[in-house]
XYZ file of C-alpha atoms in Angstrom:
299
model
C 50.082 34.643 -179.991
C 53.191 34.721 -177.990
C 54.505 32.168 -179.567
C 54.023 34.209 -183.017
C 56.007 37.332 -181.893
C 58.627 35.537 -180.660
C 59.252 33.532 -183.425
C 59.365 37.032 -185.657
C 61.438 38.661 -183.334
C 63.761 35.513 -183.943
C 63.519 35.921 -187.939
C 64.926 39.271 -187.487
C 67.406 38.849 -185.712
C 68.326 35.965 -188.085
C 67.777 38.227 -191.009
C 70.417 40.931 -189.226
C 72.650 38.606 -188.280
C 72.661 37.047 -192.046
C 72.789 40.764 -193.271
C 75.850 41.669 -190.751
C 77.443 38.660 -191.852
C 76.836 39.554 -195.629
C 79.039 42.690 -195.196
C 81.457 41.111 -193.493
C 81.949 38.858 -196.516
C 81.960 41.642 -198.964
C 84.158 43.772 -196.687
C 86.793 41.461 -196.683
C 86.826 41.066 -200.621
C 86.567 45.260 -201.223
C 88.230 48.284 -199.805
C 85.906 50.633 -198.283
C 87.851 53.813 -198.931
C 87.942 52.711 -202.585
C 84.155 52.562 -202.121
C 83.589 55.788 -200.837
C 85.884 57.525 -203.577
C 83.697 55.887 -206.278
C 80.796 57.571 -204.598
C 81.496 60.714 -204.554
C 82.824 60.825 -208.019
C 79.512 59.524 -209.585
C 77.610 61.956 -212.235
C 74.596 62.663 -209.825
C 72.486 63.278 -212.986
C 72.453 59.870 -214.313
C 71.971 59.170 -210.367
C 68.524 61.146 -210.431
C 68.130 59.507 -213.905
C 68.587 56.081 -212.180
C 66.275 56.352 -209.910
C 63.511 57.763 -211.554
C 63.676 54.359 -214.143
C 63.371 52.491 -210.912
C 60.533 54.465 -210.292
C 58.918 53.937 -213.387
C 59.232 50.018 -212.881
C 57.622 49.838 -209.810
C 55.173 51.935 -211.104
C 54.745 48.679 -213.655
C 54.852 46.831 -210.565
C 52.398 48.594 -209.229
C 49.965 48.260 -212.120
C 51.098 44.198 -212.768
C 49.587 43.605 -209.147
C 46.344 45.213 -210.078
C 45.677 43.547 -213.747
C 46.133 40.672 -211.123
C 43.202 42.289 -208.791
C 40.874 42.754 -211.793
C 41.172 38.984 -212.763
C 40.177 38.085 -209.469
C 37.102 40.661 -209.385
C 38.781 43.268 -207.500
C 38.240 46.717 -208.862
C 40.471 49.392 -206.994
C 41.952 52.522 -209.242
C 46.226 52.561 -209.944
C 46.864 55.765 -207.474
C 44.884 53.494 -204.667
C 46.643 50.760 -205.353
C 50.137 51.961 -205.650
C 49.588 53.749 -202.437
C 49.373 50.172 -200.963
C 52.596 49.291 -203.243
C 54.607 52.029 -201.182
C 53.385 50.906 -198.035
C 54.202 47.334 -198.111
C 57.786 48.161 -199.784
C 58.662 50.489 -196.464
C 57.165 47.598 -194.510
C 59.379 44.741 -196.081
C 62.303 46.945 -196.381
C 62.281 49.023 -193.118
C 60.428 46.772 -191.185
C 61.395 43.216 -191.997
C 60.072 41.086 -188.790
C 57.065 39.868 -188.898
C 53.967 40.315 -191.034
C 55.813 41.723 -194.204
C 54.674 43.900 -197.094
C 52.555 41.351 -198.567
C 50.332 40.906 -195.528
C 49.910 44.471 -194.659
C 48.375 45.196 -198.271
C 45.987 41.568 -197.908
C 44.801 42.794 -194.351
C 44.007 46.335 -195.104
C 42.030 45.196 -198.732
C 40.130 42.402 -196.917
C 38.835 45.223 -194.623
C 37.998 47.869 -197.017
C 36.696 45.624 -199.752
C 35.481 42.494 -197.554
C 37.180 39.715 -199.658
C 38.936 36.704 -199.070
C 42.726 37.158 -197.373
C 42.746 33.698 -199.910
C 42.141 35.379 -202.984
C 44.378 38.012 -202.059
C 47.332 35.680 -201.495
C 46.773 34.042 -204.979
C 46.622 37.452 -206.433
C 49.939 38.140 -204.955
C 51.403 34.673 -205.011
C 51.102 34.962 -208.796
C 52.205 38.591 -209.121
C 55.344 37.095 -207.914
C 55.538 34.375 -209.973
C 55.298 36.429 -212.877
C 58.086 38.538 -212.212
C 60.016 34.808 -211.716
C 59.008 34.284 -214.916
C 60.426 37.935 -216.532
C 63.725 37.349 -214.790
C 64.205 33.906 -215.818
C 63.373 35.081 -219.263
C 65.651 37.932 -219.297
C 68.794 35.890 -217.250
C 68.053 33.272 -220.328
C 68.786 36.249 -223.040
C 71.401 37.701 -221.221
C 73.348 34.112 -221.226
C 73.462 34.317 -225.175
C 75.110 36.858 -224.976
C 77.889 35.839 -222.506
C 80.033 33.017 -223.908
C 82.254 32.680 -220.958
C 79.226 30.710 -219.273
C 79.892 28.355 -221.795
C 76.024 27.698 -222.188
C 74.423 26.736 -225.909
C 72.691 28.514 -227.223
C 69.764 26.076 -227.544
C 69.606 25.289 -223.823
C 68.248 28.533 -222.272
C 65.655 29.078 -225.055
C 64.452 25.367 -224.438
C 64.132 25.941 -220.744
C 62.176 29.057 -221.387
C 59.900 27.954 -224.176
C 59.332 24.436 -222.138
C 58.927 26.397 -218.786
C 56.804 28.976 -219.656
C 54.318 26.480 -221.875
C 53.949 24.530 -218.453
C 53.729 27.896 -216.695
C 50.730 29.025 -218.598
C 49.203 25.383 -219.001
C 49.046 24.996 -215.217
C 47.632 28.476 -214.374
C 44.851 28.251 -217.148
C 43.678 24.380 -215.564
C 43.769 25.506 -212.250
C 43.975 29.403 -211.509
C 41.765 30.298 -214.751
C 40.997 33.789 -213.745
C 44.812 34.744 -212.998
C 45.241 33.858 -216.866
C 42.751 35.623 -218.409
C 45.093 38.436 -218.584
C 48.211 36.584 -219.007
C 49.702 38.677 -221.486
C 49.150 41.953 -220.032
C 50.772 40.820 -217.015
C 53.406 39.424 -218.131
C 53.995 42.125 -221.006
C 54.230 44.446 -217.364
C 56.398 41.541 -215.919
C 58.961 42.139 -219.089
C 58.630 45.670 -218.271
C 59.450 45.977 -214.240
C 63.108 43.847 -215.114
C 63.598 45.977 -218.282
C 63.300 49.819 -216.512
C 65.411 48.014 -213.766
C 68.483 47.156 -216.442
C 67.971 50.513 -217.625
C 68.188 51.977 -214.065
C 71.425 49.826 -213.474
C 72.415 50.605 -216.966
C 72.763 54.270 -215.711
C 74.407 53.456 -212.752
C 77.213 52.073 -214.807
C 77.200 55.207 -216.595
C 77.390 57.578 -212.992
C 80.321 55.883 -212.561
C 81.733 56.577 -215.956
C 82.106 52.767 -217.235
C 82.786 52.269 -220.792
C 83.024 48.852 -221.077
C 80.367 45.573 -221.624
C 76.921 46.043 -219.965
C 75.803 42.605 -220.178
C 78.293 40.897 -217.561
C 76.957 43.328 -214.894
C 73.821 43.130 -215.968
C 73.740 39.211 -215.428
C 74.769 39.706 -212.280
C 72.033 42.519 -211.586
C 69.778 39.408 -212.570
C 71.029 36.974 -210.426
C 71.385 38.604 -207.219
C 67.496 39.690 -207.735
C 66.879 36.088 -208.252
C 69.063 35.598 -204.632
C 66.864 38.837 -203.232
C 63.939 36.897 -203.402
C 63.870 35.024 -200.326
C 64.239 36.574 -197.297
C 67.577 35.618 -195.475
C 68.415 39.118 -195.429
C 66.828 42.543 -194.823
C 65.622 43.935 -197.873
C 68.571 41.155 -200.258
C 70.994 43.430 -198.309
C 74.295 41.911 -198.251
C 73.072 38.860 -200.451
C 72.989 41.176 -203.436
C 76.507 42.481 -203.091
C 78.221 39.155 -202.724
C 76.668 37.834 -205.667
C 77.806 41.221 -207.690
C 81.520 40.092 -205.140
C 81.927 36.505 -206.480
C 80.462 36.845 -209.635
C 82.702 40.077 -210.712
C 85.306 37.267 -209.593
C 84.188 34.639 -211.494
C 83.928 37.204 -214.649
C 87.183 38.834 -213.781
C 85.609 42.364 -213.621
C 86.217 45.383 -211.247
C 84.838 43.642 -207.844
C 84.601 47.735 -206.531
C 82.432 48.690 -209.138
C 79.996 45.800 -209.093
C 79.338 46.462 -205.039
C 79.154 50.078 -205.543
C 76.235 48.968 -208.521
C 74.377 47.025 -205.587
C 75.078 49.001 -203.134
C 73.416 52.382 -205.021
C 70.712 50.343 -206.286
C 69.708 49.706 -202.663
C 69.754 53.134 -201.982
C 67.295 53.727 -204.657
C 65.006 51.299 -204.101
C 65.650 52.389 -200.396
C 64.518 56.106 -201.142
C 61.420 55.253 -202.809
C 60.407 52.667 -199.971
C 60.748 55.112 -197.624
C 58.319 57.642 -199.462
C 55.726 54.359 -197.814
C 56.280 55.967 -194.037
C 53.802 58.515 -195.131
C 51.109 56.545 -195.226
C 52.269 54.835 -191.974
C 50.669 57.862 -190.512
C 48.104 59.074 -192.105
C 46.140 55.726 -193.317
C 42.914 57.753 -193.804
C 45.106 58.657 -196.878
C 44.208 55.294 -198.012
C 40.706 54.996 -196.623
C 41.617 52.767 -193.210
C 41.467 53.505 -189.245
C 44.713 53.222 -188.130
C 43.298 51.986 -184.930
C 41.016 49.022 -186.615
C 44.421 47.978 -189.027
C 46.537 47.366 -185.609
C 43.762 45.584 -184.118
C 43.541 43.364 -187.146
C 46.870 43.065 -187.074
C 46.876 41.949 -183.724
C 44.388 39.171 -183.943
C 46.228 37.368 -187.102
């Protein structure tokens, strides 16, 4: 057990130090003051309207991670389970040692509903893979639309069409009850990374851009892609150098693509931190907060 916290408290200091180091990067390549001028000159409308398409995609999210649930013969209603949703996004954003997100919402299902911490990690496993799936689909689009890649055409649609016939072929042999409801989770999948474009979409608009969406949009893409694993706290610092080196590589407006990252953390920020309410009051969501630390304590 010992052994256990130490090694978290080890991840986050890695994670920190990755994070600090991050910033450090983009610092160098940005001027702050030019940052904070772009700030405060932002339309705070399409701000609010920004954030409330994030909003609406984790709401997707949300619901996603339940068709998931139901295929695995887990019936808990949407408001439950995006209660859940908020809690492990404050836990993997504010809290990023240890446990995670994911684990919190496994531990406090198995003991409300008694079920396998297994079958919860396949539910959740695939949840993620799904949204994989949506990005690679959309980042595959996108590069259609971006000659300066210098991809075909052909190549991304081949990749997609190949991968996602493998995708579905492997999850209906093996997983068969994830892919009864393929479609409807991956129709939600489609929808998370769209209301996210749209979110960033308005972003560029706060800050009174007029020029090509898709570019910044790529890059959107891509740093979510980088997000993923967990070097960082909450893709903090990886984001913005991929929006850094690829407004580079693009030759776009390197102050405008961190300011993009930088507000879209703040968003997703501001709705993770709507989780800390159910930090302390659990009985919210039907558990003890006494029995979850003593779970917690004997993983």
């Amino acid at each position: 057990m010992e052994k256990k916290k130490i090694w978290n408290i080890v991840k986050l200091l890695l994670k920190i130090s990755i994070t600090g180091l991050s910033l450090y990067l983009v610092s160098k390549k940005v001027e702050l003051n030019d940052l904070k001028d772009a700030f405060s000159k932002s339309n705070p409308l399409f701000l609010f309207l920004a954030f409330i398409a994030f909003v609406i995609s984790q709401l997707f999210s949300s619901s996603r991670l339940n068709t998931f649930f139901k295929g695995m013969g887990l019936k808990i209603s949407e408001v439950f389970n995006f209660k859940i949703y908020l809690l492990g996004m404050f836990y993997n954003l504010f809290l990023p040692g240890g446990i995670g997100g994911d684990g919190y919402k496994i531990f406090m299902l198995r003991k409300k509903f008694k079920i396998k911490g297994r079958r919860l990690f396949q539910a959740i496993f695939f949840d993620r893979l799904s949204g994989l799936w949506a990005l690679g689909l959309i980042i595959s689009a996108l590069v259609i639309f971006i000659p300066h890649l210098g991809i075909p055409n052909w190549a991304p649609v081949l990749v997609v069409t190949i991968g996602t016939i493998a995708y579905y072929a492997v999850m209906r042999k093996f997983f068969k009850d994830y892919s009864n409801n393929f479609v409807i989770t991956h129709t939600k999948a489609l929808l998370v990374q769209s209301m996210q474009l749209v979110s960033v979409i308005l972003l560029l608009y706060a800050l009174n851009f007029d020029g090509k969406f898709s570019p910044y949009l790529f890059m959107f893409l891509v740093s979510s892609l980088v997000a993923i694993f967990p070097f960082t706290v909450g893709g903090l610092g990886a984001r913005e150098l991929v929006f850094v080196y690829g407004a580079q590589y693009f030759e776009l407006d390197q102050h405008l693509a961190v300011i993009i990252s930088l507000l879209f953390y703040c968003i997703s920020a501001l709705l993770s931190f709507s989780g800390i309410y159910f930090v302390f009051n659990p009985k919210e969501i039907g558990i003890n907060k006494l029995d979850m630390k003593q779970d917690l304590d004997t993983e």
